[in-house]
């Protein structure tokens, strides 16, 4: 579960100074997972890897998260599959007793039983995210690698909602599912999920073998997501902060694009779900990798985000607050000290581009995001291209 877009799956909270504290702290509690998803950053294995933080170290880390002070960041326990840590509920209990809000990102496996769902609800976890990467079995299971996984995923989402849990559906956009996005939006609504978080692929790890969509198609998809956010659920993006630019411009009166992909998706949305039924619920908080977001790997190593493999230090030797506040790269990210088109862009603070994608493309986490098609006014022609 990787994120870049705002106040967490638990909703908006008090205004936060992102130079001092993140909004979301992601802890990869384990690499162990029974799935083998094509785009997984972790290349997860069935067994925990050597060096995984122990229970005692996990509690010390949770104390470090509390050290940011109130309002506490939201602690997202992810993996791998966080349910494969035998002490996961001990860690949840420790965090919630300190007042830290906790979210879980479990995999849909035989472990996610009705009894486990009730245990999650009773534990005080605020929200759960579940991945759904297609509107039909062939697409979703082509990503997840497990026959029958689609039906079990939809069943798990419905069961979590029936138990009263806030549920976020995570979808990774890739060539194989672009034409199903309207149908996935309908599933989000039909299952009663609260949030749809759409992840735009960064080509690292297993994601390198998955065909990403083009920059122009990213624009079309973000315009479609603007439309989808008017059907009763929150829409957020991951590694696509340019969604905020599009929302900003659409609110200001820009018309939707007349392109084949956008028109096809938009028409499918209306055909399936009717005309928009609610106020706009597009999430536009100005966070990004390293600004409001920080990721701690299974072994305590700290990164700006899960898909930005630039190590910043280790919580075993330096407190997370010190790393987050003082690391020179994070200071530059939060100062919007970017090169390329991102450096000239009037949306540099609101958006700032995907730092993970810039790093993957060029090795420079402060470079421009190649998935963004926007050309800022005043950008030199040498940066604009053909």
Short mmCIF file of C-alpha atoms in Angstrom, two decimals:
data_model
loop_
_atom_site.label_atom_id
_atom_site.label_comp_id
_atom_site.label_asym_id
_atom_site.label_seq_id
_atom_site.Cartn_x
_atom_site.Cartn_y
_atom_site.Cartn_z
CA UNK A 1 0.00 0.00 0.00
CA UNK A 2 1.65 3.05 -1.18
CA UNK A 3 0.26 6.58 -0.81
CA UNK A 4 1.03 10.25 -1.51
CA UNK A 5 -2.19 12.10 -1.27
CA UNK A 6 -3.28 13.52 1.95
CA UNK A 7 -4.93 13.03 5.24
CA UNK A 8 -5.06 9.24 5.24
CA UNK A 9 -7.75 6.71 4.87
CA UNK A 10 -9.31 8.01 8.07
CA UNK A 11 -10.27 11.42 6.69
CA UNK A 12 -9.11 14.99 7.14
CA UNK A 13 -7.55 16.13 10.39
CA UNK A 14 -6.00 19.29 11.82
CA UNK A 15 -3.69 21.34 9.64
CA UNK A 16 -0.16 19.95 9.86
CA UNK A 17 3.24 21.61 9.38
CA UNK A 18 4.82 19.06 7.06
CA UNK A 19 8.30 20.42 7.79
CA UNK A 20 7.90 19.19 11.37
CA UNK A 21 5.81 16.06 11.10
CA UNK A 22 4.32 13.79 8.44
CA UNK A 23 0.65 13.09 8.05
CA UNK A 24 1.23 9.44 7.17
CA UNK A 25 3.90 7.08 8.47
CA UNK A 26 3.98 3.81 6.54
CA UNK A 27 5.62 0.88 8.27
CA UNK A 28 6.34 -2.18 6.18
CA UNK A 29 5.93 -4.49 9.14
CA UNK A 30 7.05 -7.54 7.14
CA UNK A 31 7.97 -8.64 3.64
CA UNK A 32 6.17 -11.93 4.19
CA UNK A 33 3.14 -12.38 1.92
CA UNK A 34 1.30 -15.28 0.32
CA UNK A 35 0.64 -13.31 -2.89
CA UNK A 36 3.07 -12.49 -5.73
CA UNK A 37 1.58 -9.36 -7.29
CA UNK A 38 3.17 -8.11 -10.51
CA UNK A 39 3.71 -4.51 -9.38
CA UNK A 40 4.77 -5.13 -5.76
CA UNK A 41 7.74 -3.02 -4.64
CA UNK A 42 8.65 -5.59 -2.02
CA UNK A 43 9.02 -8.76 -4.10
CA UNK A 44 7.42 -10.35 -1.04
CA UNK A 45 8.27 -13.86 0.11
CA UNK A 46 6.41 -16.49 2.12
CA UNK A 47 8.75 -16.03 5.09
CA UNK A 48 9.89 -12.98 7.03
CA UNK A 49 13.29 -11.72 5.96
CA UNK A 50 16.25 -11.56 8.35
CA UNK A 51 16.59 -8.18 10.01
CA UNK A 52 12.87 -7.54 10.46
CA UNK A 53 12.15 -5.24 13.41
CA UNK A 54 11.36 -7.26 16.53
CA UNK A 55 8.33 -6.65 18.72
CA UNK A 56 10.42 -4.61 21.16
CA UNK A 57 11.96 -2.61 18.31
CA UNK A 58 8.51 -2.08 16.84
CA UNK A 59 7.26 -0.62 20.08
CA UNK A 60 10.32 1.62 20.31
CA UNK A 61 9.56 2.82 16.80
CA UNK A 62 5.92 3.51 17.74
CA UNK A 63 7.25 5.58 20.64
CA UNK A 64 9.29 7.51 18.08
CA UNK A 65 6.14 8.18 16.04
CA UNK A 66 4.49 9.53 19.19
CA UNK A 67 7.58 11.73 19.55
CA UNK A 68 6.35 13.88 16.66
CA UNK A 69 3.73 15.18 19.07
CA UNK A 70 0.08 15.90 18.51
CA UNK A 71 -1.65 15.71 16.16
CA UNK A 72 0.04 12.34 15.82
CA UNK A 73 0.74 11.04 12.33
CA UNK A 74 -1.43 8.18 11.16
CA UNK A 75 0.50 4.93 11.34
CA UNK A 76 -0.26 2.64 8.40
CA UNK A 77 0.82 -0.95 9.04
CA UNK A 78 1.50 -2.54 5.70
CA UNK A 79 3.67 -5.26 4.17
CA UNK A 80 3.95 -7.82 2.58
CA UNK A 81 0.93 -8.93 4.53
CA UNK A 82 0.83 -7.34 7.96
CA UNK A 83 -1.39 -10.18 9.21
CA UNK A 84 1.57 -12.55 8.88
CA UNK A 85 3.27 -10.81 11.81
CA UNK A 86 2.24 -12.80 14.89
CA UNK A 87 2.50 -9.67 17.03
CA UNK A 88 0.51 -7.35 14.75
CA UNK A 89 -2.36 -6.82 17.20
CA UNK A 90 0.06 -6.33 20.08
CA UNK A 91 1.61 -3.52 18.02
CA UNK A 92 -1.81 -2.11 17.13
CA UNK A 93 -2.78 -2.13 20.80
CA UNK A 94 0.45 -0.40 21.80
CA UNK A 95 -0.06 2.38 19.24
CA UNK A 96 -3.75 2.94 19.93
CA UNK A 97 -3.11 3.11 23.69
CA UNK A 98 -0.73 5.98 22.98
CA UNK A 99 -3.45 7.70 20.95
CA UNK A 100 -1.83 7.10 17.56
CA UNK A 101 -4.43 6.39 14.86
CA UNK A 102 -3.70 3.11 13.08
CA UNK A 103 -4.69 1.78 9.67
CA UNK A 104 -4.05 -1.71 8.28
CA UNK A 105 -3.29 -2.89 4.78
CA UNK A 106 -3.81 -6.67 4.82
CA UNK A 107 -3.67 -8.99 1.84
CA UNK A 108 -6.77 -10.97 0.91
CA UNK A 109 -5.68 -14.49 1.82
CA UNK A 110 -7.27 -17.36 3.80
CA UNK A 111 -6.10 -15.51 6.94
CA UNK A 112 -8.68 -12.75 6.37
CA UNK A 113 -11.55 -14.76 7.86
CA UNK A 114 -14.77 -13.34 9.36
CA UNK A 115 -13.17 -13.87 12.78
CA UNK A 116 -10.09 -11.92 11.72
CA UNK A 117 -12.24 -9.11 10.36
CA UNK A 118 -14.03 -8.86 13.71
CA UNK A 119 -10.66 -8.88 15.49
CA UNK A 120 -9.53 -5.96 13.32
CA UNK A 121 -12.71 -4.06 14.13
CA UNK A 122 -12.38 -4.73 17.86
CA UNK A 123 -8.68 -3.75 17.89
CA UNK A 124 -9.37 -0.07 17.38
CA UNK A 125 -7.95 0.09 13.85
CA UNK A 126 -9.46 3.13 12.14
CA UNK A 127 -9.46 1.91 8.55
CA UNK A 128 -8.41 -0.93 6.26
CA UNK A 129 -7.25 -0.80 2.65
CA UNK A 130 -7.84 -3.64 0.19
CA UNK A 131 -6.37 -3.89 -3.31
CA UNK A 132 -8.66 -4.40 -6.30
CA UNK A 133 -7.00 -4.16 -9.71
CA UNK A 134 -9.76 -5.08 -12.10
CA UNK A 135 -13.51 -5.19 -12.55
CA UNK A 136 -13.44 -8.85 -13.54
CA UNK A 137 -11.60 -11.96 -12.36
CA UNK A 138 -9.20 -12.30 -15.30
CA UNK A 139 -7.79 -8.80 -14.89
CA UNK A 140 -7.49 -8.75 -11.11
CA UNK A 141 -6.16 -12.28 -10.87
CA UNK A 142 -3.69 -11.60 -13.68
CA UNK A 143 -2.11 -9.10 -11.29
CA UNK A 144 -2.53 -10.98 -8.02
CA UNK A 145 -1.57 -14.41 -9.29
CA UNK A 146 -4.22 -16.38 -7.35
CA UNK A 147 -7.25 -18.07 -9.00
CA UNK A 148 -10.52 -17.09 -7.34
CA UNK A 149 -8.95 -14.03 -5.72
CA UNK A 150 -11.32 -11.51 -7.31
CA UNK A 151 -14.46 -12.94 -5.70
CA UNK A 152 -12.70 -13.25 -2.34
CA UNK A 153 -11.54 -9.64 -2.55
CA UNK A 154 -15.02 -8.28 -3.23
CA UNK A 155 -16.38 -10.50 -0.45
CA UNK A 156 -13.75 -9.17 1.98
CA UNK A 157 -14.58 -5.54 1.14
CA UNK A 158 -18.28 -6.14 1.72
CA UNK A 159 -17.60 -8.00 4.98
CA UNK A 160 -15.38 -5.21 6.32
CA UNK A 161 -18.00 -2.60 5.48
CA UNK A 162 -20.76 -4.73 7.04
CA UNK A 163 -18.66 -4.87 10.22
CA UNK A 164 -18.56 -1.08 10.30
CA UNK A 165 -14.97 -0.59 9.13
CA UNK A 166 -13.86 2.35 6.97
CA UNK A 167 -12.59 0.73 3.77
CA UNK A 168 -10.29 2.09 1.11
CA UNK A 169 -10.00 0.30 -2.22
CA UNK A 170 -6.55 0.56 -3.81
CA UNK A 171 -6.28 0.22 -7.59
CA UNK A 172 -3.06 0.31 -9.60
CA UNK A 173 -3.55 1.77 -13.08
CA UNK A 174 -1.82 -0.20 -15.80
CA UNK A 175 -2.36 -1.00 -19.46
CA UNK A 176 -4.36 -4.13 -18.60
CA UNK A 177 -7.08 -2.35 -16.61
CA UNK A 178 -7.36 1.18 -18.05
CA UNK A 179 -10.56 0.34 -19.92
CA UNK A 180 -12.12 -1.11 -16.73
CA UNK A 181 -11.76 1.99 -14.56
CA UNK A 182 -15.42 2.99 -14.84
CA UNK A 183 -16.48 -0.54 -13.89
CA UNK A 184 -14.07 -0.49 -10.93
CA UNK A 185 -15.60 2.83 -9.83
CA UNK A 186 -19.00 1.15 -9.92
CA UNK A 187 -17.64 -1.67 -7.73
CA UNK A 188 -16.29 0.89 -5.26
CA UNK A 189 -19.79 2.35 -4.98
CA UNK A 190 -21.60 -0.99 -4.96
CA UNK A 191 -19.46 -2.45 -2.17
CA UNK A 192 -19.97 0.66 -0.04
CA UNK A 193 -16.24 1.46 0.12
CA UNK A 194 -15.46 4.91 1.50
CA UNK A 195 -12.37 5.78 -0.51
CA UNK A 196 -10.91 4.89 -3.90
CA UNK A 197 -7.16 5.36 -3.99
CA UNK A 198 -5.72 5.06 -7.49
CA UNK A 199 -2.01 4.32 -7.77
CA UNK A 200 -0.10 5.37 -10.88
CA UNK A 201 2.66 2.88 -11.52
CA UNK A 202 6.31 3.62 -10.83
CA UNK A 203 8.61 1.28 -12.71
CA UNK A 204 10.55 -0.32 -9.85
CA UNK A 205 10.67 -3.85 -8.45
CA UNK A 206 8.05 -6.12 -10.01
CA UNK A 207 6.45 -2.97 -11.47
CA UNK A 208 9.21 -2.90 -14.08
CA UNK A 209 7.49 -5.69 -16.00
CA UNK A 210 4.08 -3.99 -15.97
CA UNK A 211 3.21 -1.73 -18.89
CA UNK A 212 2.51 1.78 -17.63
CA UNK A 213 0.29 4.25 -19.43
CA UNK A 214 1.54 7.40 -21.18
CA UNK A 215 1.68 10.95 -19.80
CA UNK A 216 -1.26 12.04 -21.96
CA UNK A 217 -3.27 9.05 -20.76
CA UNK A 218 -2.44 10.01 -17.17
CA UNK A 219 -4.11 13.38 -17.87
CA UNK A 220 -7.19 11.65 -19.25
CA UNK A 221 -7.39 9.27 -16.29
CA UNK A 222 -7.07 12.10 -13.77
CA UNK A 223 -9.88 13.99 -15.50
CA UNK A 224 -11.98 10.83 -15.31
CA UNK A 225 -11.16 10.50 -11.60
CA UNK A 226 -12.36 14.08 -11.08
CA UNK A 227 -15.71 12.97 -12.50
CA UNK A 228 -15.72 9.75 -10.44
CA UNK A 229 -15.23 11.74 -7.22
CA UNK A 230 -18.81 13.00 -7.55
CA UNK A 231 -20.43 9.62 -6.83
CA UNK A 232 -20.28 9.49 -3.04
CA UNK A 233 -16.78 8.22 -2.29
CA UNK A 234 -13.46 10.03 -1.82
CA UNK A 235 -11.00 9.75 -4.69
CA UNK A 236 -7.27 10.00 -4.03
CA UNK A 237 -4.19 9.33 -6.13
CA UNK A 238 -0.79 7.83 -5.34
CA UNK A 239 2.30 8.92 -7.29
CA UNK A 240 0.06 11.18 -9.37
CA UNK A 241 0.07 14.51 -7.54
CA UNK A 242 -0.74 16.21 -10.84
CA UNK A 243 -4.32 15.09 -10.13
CA UNK A 244 -4.47 18.15 -7.85
CA UNK A 245 -3.58 20.46 -10.73
CA UNK A 246 -6.36 18.96 -12.82
CA UNK A 247 -8.89 19.26 -9.97
CA UNK A 248 -7.79 22.86 -9.41
CA UNK A 249 -8.22 23.75 -13.05
CA UNK A 250 -11.53 21.91 -13.48
CA UNK A 251 -12.94 23.75 -10.45
CA UNK A 252 -11.71 27.00 -12.01
CA UNK A 253 -13.70 26.26 -15.15
CA UNK A 254 -11.43 24.27 -17.46
CA UNK A 255 -13.45 21.93 -19.64
CA UNK A 256 -12.79 18.22 -19.74
CA UNK A 257 -10.57 17.03 -22.61
CA UNK A 258 -12.03 15.83 -25.88
CA UNK A 259 -9.89 12.72 -26.17
CA UNK A 260 -10.85 9.15 -26.97
CA UNK A 261 -9.77 7.69 -23.61
CA UNK A 262 -11.35 10.35 -21.41
CA UNK A 263 -14.61 10.40 -23.39
CA UNK A 264 -14.82 6.62 -23.34
CA UNK A 265 -14.25 6.38 -19.59
CA UNK A 266 -16.53 9.31 -18.79
CA UNK A 267 -19.35 7.95 -20.94
CA UNK A 268 -19.00 4.51 -19.34
CA UNK A 269 -19.16 6.10 -15.89
CA UNK A 270 -22.45 7.85 -16.65
CA UNK A 271 -23.87 4.78 -18.40
CA UNK A 272 -23.12 2.60 -15.38
CA UNK A 273 -23.83 5.01 -12.53
CA UNK A 274 -26.02 7.77 -13.93
CA UNK A 275 -25.30 11.46 -13.58
CA UNK A 276 -23.14 12.57 -10.62
CA UNK A 277 -24.95 12.24 -7.31
CA UNK A 278 -22.78 14.03 -4.72
CA UNK A 279 -20.50 16.98 -4.14
CA UNK A 280 -16.93 16.79 -5.39
CA UNK A 281 -14.83 14.51 -3.14
CA UNK A 282 -11.44 14.72 -4.86
CA UNK A 283 -8.63 14.70 -2.33
CA UNK A 284 -6.10 17.50 -2.98
CA UNK A 285 -3.94 17.89 0.14
CA UNK A 286 -0.48 19.06 -0.98
CA UNK A 287 1.57 16.13 0.27
CA UNK A 288 4.10 14.08 -1.70
CA UNK A 289 6.93 11.62 -1.16
CA UNK A 290 8.94 13.12 1.70
CA UNK A 291 6.44 15.92 2.40
CA UNK A 292 3.81 14.60 4.75
CA UNK A 293 4.76 11.05 3.76
CA UNK A 294 7.53 8.83 5.09
CA UNK A 295 8.11 5.08 4.75
CA UNK A 296 9.91 2.69 7.10
CA UNK A 297 11.00 -0.63 5.64
CA UNK A 298 10.84 -3.98 7.42
CA UNK A 299 14.44 -3.56 8.65
CA UNK A 300 14.02 -0.01 9.97
CA UNK A 301 15.50 1.79 6.97
CA UNK A 302 13.71 5.05 6.21
CA UNK A 303 12.70 6.22 2.71
CA UNK A 304 10.72 9.23 1.42
CA UNK A 305 8.08 6.75 0.19
CA UNK A 306 7.69 3.09 -0.56
CA UNK A 307 8.54 3.49 -4.23
CA UNK A 308 11.48 5.88 -3.72
CA UNK A 309 14.41 3.63 -2.73
CA UNK A 310 16.73 6.40 -1.55
CA UNK A 311 17.77 5.52 2.01
CA UNK A 312 17.68 8.31 4.57
CA UNK A 313 18.87 6.50 7.71
CA UNK A 314 17.64 3.82 10.07
CA UNK A 315 15.32 4.17 13.04
CA UNK A 316 17.52 1.71 14.94
CA UNK A 317 20.23 4.40 15.13
CA UNK A 318 18.39 7.71 14.68
CA UNK A 319 14.85 8.75 15.67
CA UNK A 320 12.35 9.02 12.84
CA UNK A 321 11.57 12.65 13.74
CA UNK A 322 15.24 13.63 13.35
CA UNK A 323 15.49 11.87 9.99
CA UNK A 324 12.25 13.36 8.71
CA UNK A 325 12.92 16.93 9.84
CA UNK A 326 16.63 17.22 9.06
CA UNK A 327 17.47 15.02 6.07
CA UNK A 328 18.77 17.32 3.29
CA UNK A 329 16.84 15.56 0.51
CA UNK A 330 13.55 15.83 2.40
CA UNK A 331 14.22 19.50 3.14
CA UNK A 332 14.70 20.12 -0.59
CA UNK A 333 11.58 18.14 -1.49
CA UNK A 334 9.51 20.16 0.96
CA UNK A 335 11.03 23.37 -0.44
CA UNK A 336 9.98 22.36 -4.00
CA UNK A 337 13.61 22.63 -5.09
CA UNK A 338 13.07 20.74 -8.34
CA UNK A 339 14.74 20.69 -11.75
CA UNK A 340 13.22 20.32 -15.21
CA UNK A 341 9.62 21.31 -15.82
CA UNK A 342 8.73 20.72 -12.16
CA UNK A 343 11.17 23.48 -11.21
CA UNK A 344 9.31 26.03 -13.36
CA UNK A 345 5.79 24.87 -12.56
CA UNK A 346 3.32 27.16 -10.81
CA UNK A 347 1.86 24.02 -9.21
CA UNK A 348 5.19 22.97 -7.67
CA UNK A 349 3.89 23.21 -4.10
CA UNK A 350 0.38 21.87 -4.71
CA UNK A 351 1.70 19.05 -6.90
CA UNK A 352 5.48 18.77 -7.08
CA UNK A 353 5.38 15.68 -9.26
CA UNK A 354 6.10 12.11 -8.24
CA UNK A 355 9.51 12.14 -6.61
CA UNK A 356 9.58 8.34 -6.85
CA UNK A 357 9.01 8.39 -10.61
CA UNK A 358 11.58 11.14 -11.13
CA UNK A 359 14.10 9.02 -9.22
CA UNK A 360 13.21 5.88 -11.15
CA UNK A 361 13.57 7.69 -14.48
CA UNK A 362 16.77 9.67 -13.84
CA UNK A 363 18.27 8.71 -10.49
CA UNK A 364 17.46 12.25 -9.29
CA UNK A 365 14.65 12.49 -6.75
CA UNK A 366 14.45 16.24 -7.46
CA UNK A 367 14.06 15.87 -11.22
CA UNK A 368 10.91 16.28 -13.29
CA UNK A 369 8.14 13.71 -13.31
CA UNK A 370 8.05 12.14 -16.81
CA UNK A 371 4.44 11.00 -16.33
CA UNK A 372 3.19 14.60 -16.21
CA UNK A 373 2.23 16.11 -19.59
CA UNK A 374 1.83 19.68 -18.32
CA UNK A 375 4.12 22.37 -19.73
CA UNK A 376 4.45 25.30 -17.31
CA UNK A 377 4.40 28.81 -18.63
CA UNK A 378 7.95 30.12 -18.82
CA UNK A 379 9.60 26.72 -19.11
CA UNK A 380 12.54 26.89 -21.56
CA UNK A 381 11.86 25.34 -24.94
CA UNK A 382 14.67 22.86 -24.31
CA UNK A 383 12.49 21.31 -21.55
CA UNK A 384 9.29 21.24 -23.58
CA UNK A 385 10.33 18.70 -26.21
CA UNK A 386 8.60 18.18 -29.53
#
